[in-house]
Short mmCIF file of C-alpha atoms in Angstrom, two decimals:
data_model
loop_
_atom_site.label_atom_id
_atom_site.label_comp_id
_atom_site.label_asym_id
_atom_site.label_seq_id
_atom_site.Cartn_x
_atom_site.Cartn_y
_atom_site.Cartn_z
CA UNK A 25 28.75 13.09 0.52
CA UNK A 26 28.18 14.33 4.10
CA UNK A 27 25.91 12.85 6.77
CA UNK A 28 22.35 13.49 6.63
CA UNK A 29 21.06 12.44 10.32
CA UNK A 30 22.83 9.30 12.17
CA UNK A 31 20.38 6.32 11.29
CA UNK A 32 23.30 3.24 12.00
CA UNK A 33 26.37 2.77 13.98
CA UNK A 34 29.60 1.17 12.05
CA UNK A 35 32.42 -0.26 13.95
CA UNK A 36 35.42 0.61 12.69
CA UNK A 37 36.30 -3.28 11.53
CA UNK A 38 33.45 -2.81 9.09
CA UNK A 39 33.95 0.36 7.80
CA UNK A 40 38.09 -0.90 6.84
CA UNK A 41 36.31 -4.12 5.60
CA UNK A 42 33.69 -2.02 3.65
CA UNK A 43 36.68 -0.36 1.95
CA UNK A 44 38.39 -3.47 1.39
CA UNK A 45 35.53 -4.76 -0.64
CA UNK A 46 34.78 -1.53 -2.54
CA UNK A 47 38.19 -1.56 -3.89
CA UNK A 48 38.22 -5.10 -4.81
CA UNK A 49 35.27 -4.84 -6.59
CA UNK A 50 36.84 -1.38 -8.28
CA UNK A 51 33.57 0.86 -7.36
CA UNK A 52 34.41 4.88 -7.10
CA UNK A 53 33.98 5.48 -3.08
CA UNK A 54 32.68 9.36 -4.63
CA UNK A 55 30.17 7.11 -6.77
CA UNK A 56 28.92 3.69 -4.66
CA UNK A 57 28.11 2.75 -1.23
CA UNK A 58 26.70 0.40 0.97
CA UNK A 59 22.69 0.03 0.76
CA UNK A 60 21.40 -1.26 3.97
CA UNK A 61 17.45 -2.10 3.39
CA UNK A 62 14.84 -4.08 4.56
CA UNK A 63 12.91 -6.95 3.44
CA UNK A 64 10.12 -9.30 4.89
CA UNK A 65 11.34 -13.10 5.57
CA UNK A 66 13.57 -14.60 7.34
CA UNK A 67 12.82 -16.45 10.51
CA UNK A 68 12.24 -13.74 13.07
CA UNK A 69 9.94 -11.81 10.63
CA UNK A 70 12.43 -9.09 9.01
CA UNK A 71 16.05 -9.41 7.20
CA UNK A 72 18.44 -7.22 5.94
CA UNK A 73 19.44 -6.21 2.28
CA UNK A 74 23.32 -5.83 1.75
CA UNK A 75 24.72 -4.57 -1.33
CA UNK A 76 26.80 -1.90 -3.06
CA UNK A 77 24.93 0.86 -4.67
CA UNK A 78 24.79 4.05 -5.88
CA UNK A 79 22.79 6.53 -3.94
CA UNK A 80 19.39 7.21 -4.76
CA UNK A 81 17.28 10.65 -4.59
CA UNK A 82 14.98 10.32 -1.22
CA UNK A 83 18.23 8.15 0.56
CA UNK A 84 19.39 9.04 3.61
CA UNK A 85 23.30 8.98 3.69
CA UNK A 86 26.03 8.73 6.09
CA UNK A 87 29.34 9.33 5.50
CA UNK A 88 31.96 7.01 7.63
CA UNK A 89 35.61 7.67 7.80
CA UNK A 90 38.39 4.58 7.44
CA UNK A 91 40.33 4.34 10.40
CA UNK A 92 42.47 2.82 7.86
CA UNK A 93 44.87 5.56 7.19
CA UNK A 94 47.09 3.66 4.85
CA UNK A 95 44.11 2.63 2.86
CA UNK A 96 43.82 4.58 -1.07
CA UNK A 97 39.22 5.30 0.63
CA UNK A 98 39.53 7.85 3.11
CA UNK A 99 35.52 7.59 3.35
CA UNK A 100 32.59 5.26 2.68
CA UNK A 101 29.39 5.88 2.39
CA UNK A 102 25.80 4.20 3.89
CA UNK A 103 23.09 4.35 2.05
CA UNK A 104 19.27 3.70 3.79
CA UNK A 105 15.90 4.22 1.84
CA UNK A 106 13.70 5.97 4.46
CA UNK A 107 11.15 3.26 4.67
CA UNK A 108 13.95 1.09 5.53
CA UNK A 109 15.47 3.84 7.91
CA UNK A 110 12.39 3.33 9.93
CA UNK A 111 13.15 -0.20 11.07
CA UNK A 112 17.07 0.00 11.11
CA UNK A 113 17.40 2.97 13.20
CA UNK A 114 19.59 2.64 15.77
CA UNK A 115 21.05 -0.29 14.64
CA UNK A 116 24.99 -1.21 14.25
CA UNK A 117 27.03 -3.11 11.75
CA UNK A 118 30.13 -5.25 13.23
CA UNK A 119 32.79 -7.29 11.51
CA UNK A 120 33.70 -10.28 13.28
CA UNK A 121 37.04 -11.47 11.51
CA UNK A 122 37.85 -14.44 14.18
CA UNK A 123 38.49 -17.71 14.13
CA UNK A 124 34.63 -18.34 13.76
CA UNK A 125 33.95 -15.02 12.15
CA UNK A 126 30.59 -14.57 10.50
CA UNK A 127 31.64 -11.87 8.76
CA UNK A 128 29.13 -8.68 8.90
CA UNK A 129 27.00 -8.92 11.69
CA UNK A 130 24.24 -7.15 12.65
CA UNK A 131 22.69 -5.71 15.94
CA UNK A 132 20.24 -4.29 16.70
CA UNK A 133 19.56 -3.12 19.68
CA UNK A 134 15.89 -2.64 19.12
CA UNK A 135 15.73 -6.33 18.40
CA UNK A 136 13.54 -8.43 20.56
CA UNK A 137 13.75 -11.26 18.78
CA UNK A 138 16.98 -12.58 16.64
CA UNK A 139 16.99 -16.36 14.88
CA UNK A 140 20.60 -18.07 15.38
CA UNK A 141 21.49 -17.20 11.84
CA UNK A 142 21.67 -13.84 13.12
CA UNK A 143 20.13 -12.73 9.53
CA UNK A 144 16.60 -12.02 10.79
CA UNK A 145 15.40 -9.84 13.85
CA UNK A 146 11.93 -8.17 14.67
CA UNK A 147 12.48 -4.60 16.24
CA UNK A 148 9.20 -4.27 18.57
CA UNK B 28 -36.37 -6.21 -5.67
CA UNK B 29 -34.39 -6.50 -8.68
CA UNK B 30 -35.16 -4.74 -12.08
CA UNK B 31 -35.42 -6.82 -14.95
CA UNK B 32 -34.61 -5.09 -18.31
CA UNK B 33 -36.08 -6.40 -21.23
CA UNK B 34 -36.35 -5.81 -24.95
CA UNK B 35 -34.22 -5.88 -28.61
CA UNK B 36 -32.05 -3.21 -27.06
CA UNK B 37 -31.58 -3.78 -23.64
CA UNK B 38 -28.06 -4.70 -23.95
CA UNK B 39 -27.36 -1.70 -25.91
CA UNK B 40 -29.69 0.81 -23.49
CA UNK B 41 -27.82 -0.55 -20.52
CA UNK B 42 -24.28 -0.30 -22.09
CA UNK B 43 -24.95 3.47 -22.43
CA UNK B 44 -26.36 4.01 -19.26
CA UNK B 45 -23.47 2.21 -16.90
CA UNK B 46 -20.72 2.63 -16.15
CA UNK B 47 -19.25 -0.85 -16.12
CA UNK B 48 -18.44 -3.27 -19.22
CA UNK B 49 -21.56 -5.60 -19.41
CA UNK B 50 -20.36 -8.97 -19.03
CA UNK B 51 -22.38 -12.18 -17.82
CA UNK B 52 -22.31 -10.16 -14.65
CA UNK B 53 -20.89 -7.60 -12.87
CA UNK B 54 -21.27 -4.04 -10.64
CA UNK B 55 -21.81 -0.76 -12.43
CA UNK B 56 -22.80 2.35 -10.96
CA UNK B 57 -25.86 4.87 -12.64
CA UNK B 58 -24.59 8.57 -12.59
CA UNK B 59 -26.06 12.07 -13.31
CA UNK B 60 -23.81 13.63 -15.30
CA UNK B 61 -22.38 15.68 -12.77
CA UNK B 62 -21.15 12.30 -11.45
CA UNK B 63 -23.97 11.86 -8.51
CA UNK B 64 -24.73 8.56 -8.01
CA UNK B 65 -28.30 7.39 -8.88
CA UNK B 66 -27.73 3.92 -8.53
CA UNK B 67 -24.59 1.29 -6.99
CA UNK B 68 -25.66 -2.36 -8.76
CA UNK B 69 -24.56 -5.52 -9.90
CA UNK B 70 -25.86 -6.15 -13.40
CA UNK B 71 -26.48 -9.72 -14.44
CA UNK B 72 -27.36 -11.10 -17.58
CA UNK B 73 -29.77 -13.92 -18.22
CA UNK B 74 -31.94 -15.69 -20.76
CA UNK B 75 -31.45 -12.77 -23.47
CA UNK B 76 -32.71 -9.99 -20.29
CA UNK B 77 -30.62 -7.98 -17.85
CA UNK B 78 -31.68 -8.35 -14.17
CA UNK B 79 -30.15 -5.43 -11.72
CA UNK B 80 -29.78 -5.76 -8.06
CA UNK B 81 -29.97 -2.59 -6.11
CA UNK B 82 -30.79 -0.48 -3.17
CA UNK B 83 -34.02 1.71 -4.84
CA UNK B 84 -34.95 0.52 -7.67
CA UNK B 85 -37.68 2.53 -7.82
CA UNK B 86 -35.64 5.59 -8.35
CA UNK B 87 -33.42 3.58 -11.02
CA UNK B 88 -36.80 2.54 -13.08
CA UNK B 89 -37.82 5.86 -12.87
CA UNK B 90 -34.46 7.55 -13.79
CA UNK B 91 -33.58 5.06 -16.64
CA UNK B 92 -37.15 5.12 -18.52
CA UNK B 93 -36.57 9.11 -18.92
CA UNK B 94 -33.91 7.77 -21.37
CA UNK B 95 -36.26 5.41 -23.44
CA UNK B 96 -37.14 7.35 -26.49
CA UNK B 97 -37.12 4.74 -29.46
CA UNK B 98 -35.55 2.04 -27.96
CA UNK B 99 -37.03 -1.45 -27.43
CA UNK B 100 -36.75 -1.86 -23.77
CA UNK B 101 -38.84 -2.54 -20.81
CA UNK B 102 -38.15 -2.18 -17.56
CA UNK B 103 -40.21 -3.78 -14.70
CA UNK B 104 -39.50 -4.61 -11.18
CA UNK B 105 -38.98 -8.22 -9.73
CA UNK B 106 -40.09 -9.22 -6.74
CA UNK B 107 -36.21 -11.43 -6.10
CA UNK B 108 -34.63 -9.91 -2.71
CA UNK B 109 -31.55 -7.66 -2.81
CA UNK B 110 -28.63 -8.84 -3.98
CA UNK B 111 -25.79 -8.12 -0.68
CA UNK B 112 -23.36 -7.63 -2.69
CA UNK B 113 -24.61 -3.99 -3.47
CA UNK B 114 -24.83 -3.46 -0.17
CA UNK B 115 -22.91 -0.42 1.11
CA UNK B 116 -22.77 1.10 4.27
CA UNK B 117 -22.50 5.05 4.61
CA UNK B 118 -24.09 5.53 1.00
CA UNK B 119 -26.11 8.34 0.66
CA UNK B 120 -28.48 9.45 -2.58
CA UNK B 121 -27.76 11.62 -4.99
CA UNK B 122 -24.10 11.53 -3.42
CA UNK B 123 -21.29 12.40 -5.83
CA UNK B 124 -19.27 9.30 -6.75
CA UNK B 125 -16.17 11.10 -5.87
CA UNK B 126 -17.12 11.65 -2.26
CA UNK B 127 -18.02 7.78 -2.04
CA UNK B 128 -14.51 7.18 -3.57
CA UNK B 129 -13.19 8.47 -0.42
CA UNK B 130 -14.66 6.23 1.70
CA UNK B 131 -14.61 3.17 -0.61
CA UNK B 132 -11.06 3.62 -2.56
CA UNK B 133 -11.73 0.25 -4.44
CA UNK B 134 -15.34 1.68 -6.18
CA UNK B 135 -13.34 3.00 -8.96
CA UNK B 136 -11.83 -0.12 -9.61
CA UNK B 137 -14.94 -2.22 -9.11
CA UNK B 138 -17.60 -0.04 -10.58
CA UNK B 139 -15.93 1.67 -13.52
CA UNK B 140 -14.57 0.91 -16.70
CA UNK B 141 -12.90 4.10 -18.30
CA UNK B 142 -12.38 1.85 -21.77
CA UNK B 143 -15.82 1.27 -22.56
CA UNK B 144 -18.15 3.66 -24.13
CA UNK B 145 -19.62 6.81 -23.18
CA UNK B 146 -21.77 6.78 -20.56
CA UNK B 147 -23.45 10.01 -18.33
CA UNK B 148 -20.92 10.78 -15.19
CA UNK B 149 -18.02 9.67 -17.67
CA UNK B 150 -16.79 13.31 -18.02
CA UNK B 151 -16.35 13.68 -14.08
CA UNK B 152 -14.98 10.60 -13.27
CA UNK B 153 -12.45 10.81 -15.83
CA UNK B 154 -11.29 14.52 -14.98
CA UNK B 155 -11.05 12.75 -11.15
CA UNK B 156 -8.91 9.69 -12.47
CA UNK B 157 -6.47 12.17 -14.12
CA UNK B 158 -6.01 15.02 -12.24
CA UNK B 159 -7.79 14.99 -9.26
CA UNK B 160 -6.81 11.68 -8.19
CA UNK B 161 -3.23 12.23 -9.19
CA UNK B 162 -3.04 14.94 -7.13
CA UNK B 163 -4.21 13.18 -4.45
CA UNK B 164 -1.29 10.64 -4.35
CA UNK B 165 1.36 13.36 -4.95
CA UNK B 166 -0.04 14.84 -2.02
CA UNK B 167 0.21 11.70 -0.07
CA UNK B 168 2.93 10.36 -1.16
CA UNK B 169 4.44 14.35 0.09
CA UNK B 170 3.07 13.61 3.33
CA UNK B 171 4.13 9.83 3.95
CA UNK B 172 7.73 11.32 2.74
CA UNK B 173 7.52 14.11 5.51
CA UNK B 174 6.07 11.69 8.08
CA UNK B 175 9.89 9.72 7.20
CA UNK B 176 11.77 12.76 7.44
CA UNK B 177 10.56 13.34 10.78
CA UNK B 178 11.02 10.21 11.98
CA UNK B 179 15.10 9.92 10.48
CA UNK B 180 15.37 12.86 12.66
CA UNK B 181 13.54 11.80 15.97
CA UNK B 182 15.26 11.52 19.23
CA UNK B 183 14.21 7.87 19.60
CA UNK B 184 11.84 9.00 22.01
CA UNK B 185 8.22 7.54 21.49
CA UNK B 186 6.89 10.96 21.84
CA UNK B 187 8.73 12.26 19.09
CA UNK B 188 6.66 10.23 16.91
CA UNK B 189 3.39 11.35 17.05
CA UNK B 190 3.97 14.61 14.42
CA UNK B 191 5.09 11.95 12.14
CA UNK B 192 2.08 9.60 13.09
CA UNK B 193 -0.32 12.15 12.27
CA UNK B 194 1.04 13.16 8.69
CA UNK B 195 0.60 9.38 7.84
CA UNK B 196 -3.04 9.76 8.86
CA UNK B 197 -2.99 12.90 6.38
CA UNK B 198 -1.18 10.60 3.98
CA UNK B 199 -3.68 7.98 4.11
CA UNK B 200 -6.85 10.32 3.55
CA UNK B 201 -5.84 11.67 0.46
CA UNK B 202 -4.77 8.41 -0.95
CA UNK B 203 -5.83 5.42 0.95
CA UNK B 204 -4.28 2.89 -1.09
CA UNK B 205 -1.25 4.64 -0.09
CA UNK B 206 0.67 0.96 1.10
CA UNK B 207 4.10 2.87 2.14
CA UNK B 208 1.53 5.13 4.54
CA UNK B 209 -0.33 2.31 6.22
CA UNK B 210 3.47 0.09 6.58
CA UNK B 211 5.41 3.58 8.01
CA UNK B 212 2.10 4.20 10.12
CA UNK B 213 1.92 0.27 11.65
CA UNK B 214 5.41 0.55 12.37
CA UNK B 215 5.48 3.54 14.20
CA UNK B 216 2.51 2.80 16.09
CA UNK B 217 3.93 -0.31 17.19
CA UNK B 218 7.16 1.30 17.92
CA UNK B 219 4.89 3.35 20.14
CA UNK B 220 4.01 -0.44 21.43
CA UNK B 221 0.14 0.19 20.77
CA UNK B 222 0.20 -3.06 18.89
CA UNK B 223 -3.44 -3.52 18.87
CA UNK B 224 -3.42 -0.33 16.65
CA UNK B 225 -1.00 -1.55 14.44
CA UNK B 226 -2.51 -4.62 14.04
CA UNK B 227 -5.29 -2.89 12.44
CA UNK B 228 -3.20 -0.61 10.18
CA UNK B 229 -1.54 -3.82 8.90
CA UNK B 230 -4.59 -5.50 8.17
CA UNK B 231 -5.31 -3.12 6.41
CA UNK B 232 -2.87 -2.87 4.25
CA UNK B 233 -3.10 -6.68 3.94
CA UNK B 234 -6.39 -6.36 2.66
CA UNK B 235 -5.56 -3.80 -0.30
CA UNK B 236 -2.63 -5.73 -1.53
CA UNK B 237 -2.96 -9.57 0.02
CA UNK B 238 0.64 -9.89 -1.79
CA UNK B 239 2.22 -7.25 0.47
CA UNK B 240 5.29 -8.90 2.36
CA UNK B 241 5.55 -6.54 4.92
CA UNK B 242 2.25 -6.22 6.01
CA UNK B 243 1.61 -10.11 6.62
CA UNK B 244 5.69 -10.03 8.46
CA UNK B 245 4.94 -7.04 10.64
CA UNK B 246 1.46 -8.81 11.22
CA UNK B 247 3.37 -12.09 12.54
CA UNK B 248 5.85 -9.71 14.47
CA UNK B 249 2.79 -7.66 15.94
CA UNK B 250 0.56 -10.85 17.17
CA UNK B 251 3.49 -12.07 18.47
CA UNK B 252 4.26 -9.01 20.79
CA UNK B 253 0.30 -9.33 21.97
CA UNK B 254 0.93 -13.17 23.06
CA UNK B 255 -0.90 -14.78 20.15
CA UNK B 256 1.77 -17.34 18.80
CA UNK B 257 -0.76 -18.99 16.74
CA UNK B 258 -2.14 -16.03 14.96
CA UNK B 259 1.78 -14.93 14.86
CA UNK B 260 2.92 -18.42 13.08
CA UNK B 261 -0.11 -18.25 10.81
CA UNK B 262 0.93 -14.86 9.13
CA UNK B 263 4.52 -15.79 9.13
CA UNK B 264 3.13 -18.71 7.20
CA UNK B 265 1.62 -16.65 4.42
CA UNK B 266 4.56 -14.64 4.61
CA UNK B 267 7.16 -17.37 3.72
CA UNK B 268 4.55 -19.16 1.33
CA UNK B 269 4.36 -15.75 -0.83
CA UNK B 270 7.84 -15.82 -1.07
CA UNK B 271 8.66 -18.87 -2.25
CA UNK B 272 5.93 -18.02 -4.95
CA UNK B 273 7.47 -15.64 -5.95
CA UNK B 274 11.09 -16.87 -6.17
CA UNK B 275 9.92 -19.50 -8.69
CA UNK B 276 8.43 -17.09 -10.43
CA UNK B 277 11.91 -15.83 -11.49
#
């Protein structure tokens, strides 16, 4: 799958830890990605959906390459419904792997608002 | 004024004559049957009579006693004030129900039962309900998809959004229970930071589906940009409450 139109930024930690995870969890790269959407709650108003999925018909896609050149997934795919596309645009996807890593983290750098969980954001 | 309908077969004149399932009460409408609207009511039943609340009842008493042939039923008007709750504002005479639909999306809901028997104006409304009005939200649902696709593509720039702004508008007046139009068009508008707009668009949205998520967090996100914690932390309220419903509902 190619890249539709540039909706989100991925560093290159997550896309190597998005590959990681797709072949631990033995999904076909070619078949699943990662579904970023958007749901109400949270306690800045908004949070983010995170799952593997398989791409749906009105999705917007990008296609990421894995600076990983060892790894078997030369490419992952995002996938964004474009109701959600309209809130996460612009947005990018870390990995922190420290000492106190969280793990995926999100900015945005529409957000005006985040809560310390750093789950929930408003974009206005 | 109210008209009272009396007689053996006033339950059974009245069933064939609204649209609406006759229950202890309730709103029907009283069609031609090219689907003008002779009459918007609410129908209540009492002490073995039917009393109807509407804007000319004249014009009803006249309309429905063209119908009495052998039936037992009498039809007189009461001298009880107008019930508000057929109160409409833009309705016009002899207007076709369809046009009204327009204007108030819910009437269909409200007014009409398409399970119950035959009644005149049936024909119409049914034709709209299946083809006409399905059309309708493939048409808007086309446009609220466009209005998206513009958007994925937009420079960011608040400009840029305004194409897209004005297909949800389209969106919305084909279908105007069209909740993915009126959430893509708040959001925009607010991206656009005319929050007192969006606001509106929310609300809405709020009031066509209280259970919508998004409309009651964008609402708390929106009051909060215009200052108003209070009216901010109140949605968010409602927001959080609804969800915890329905968690334990799974």
């Amino acid at each position: 799958m190619s890249t539709d139109t540039q909706i989100v930024q991925l560093d290159e930690k997550a896309i190597k830890q998005v590959a990681v995870l797709l072949s631990k969890e033995e999904k076909d790269p070619s078949d699943f990605g990662l579904r970023l959407a958007i749901k109400g709650g949270g306690c800045s108003g908004l949070s983010y959906d995170l799952r593997f999925d398989q791409k749906a018909d009105k999705d917007l896609t990008q296609e990421f390459s894995n600076p990983d050149q060892a790894a078997s997934i030369k490419n992952i795919n995002v996938f964004i419904d474009p109701k959600s596309a309209i809130y996460l645009k612009g947005m990018s996807v870390e990995f922190d792997d420290g000492l106190m890593g969280k793990g995926f983290v999100f900015r945005n750098p529409n957000a005006t608002n985040t809560c310390g969980c750093g789950e929930s954001f408003s974009v206005f | 004024m109210t008209l009272l309908v009396k007689g053996k077969d006033a339950e059974n004149f009245i069933s064939r004559q609204a649209s609406n399932s006759l229950k202890d009460s309730n709103y029907a409408a009283f069609l031609k049957p090219k689907g003008q609207i002779v009459s918007l009511c609410f129908i209540e039943k009492s002490n073995g009579f039917f009393e109807i609340s509407c804007q000319n009842q004249e014009l009803l008493k006249e309309h429905l006693e063209k119908f009495i042939i052998v039936d037992d039923v009498e039809i007189e008007i009461s001298g009880k004030g107008i019930n508000p709750k057929v109160k409409l504002e833009g309705f016009v005479e002899d207007q076709s129900i369809i046009k009204l639909v327009e204007t108030y999306p819910d009437i269909l809901e409200k007014y009409v039962d398409f399970s119950k028997g035959c009644f005149p104006g049936q024909e119409v409304l049914s034709k709209f309900k299946n083809i006409g009005l399905k059309k309708r939200e493939e048409r808007s649902k086309k446009f609220t998809d466009e209005a998206l696709e513009i958007f994925a593509q937009a420079k960011n720039n608040q400009e840029d959004l305004d194409p897209a702004i004005d297909l949800l508008k389209k969106a919305l007046k084909e279908n105007p229970r069209n909740e993915d139009a009126y959430e893509s068009l708040g959001v925009m508008l607010a991206k656009q930071e005319k929050f007192p707009a969006a606001i509106a668009v929310m609300q809405q949205l709020e009031m066509i589906n209280p259970k919508n998520q998004m409309a009651l967090m964008n609402l708390s996100i929106f009051y909060m940009k215009m200052g108003d914690k209070e009216t901010a932390e109140e949605y968010k309220a409602k927001g959080t409450v609804l969800k915890f419903e329905e968690a334990l509902k799974q």
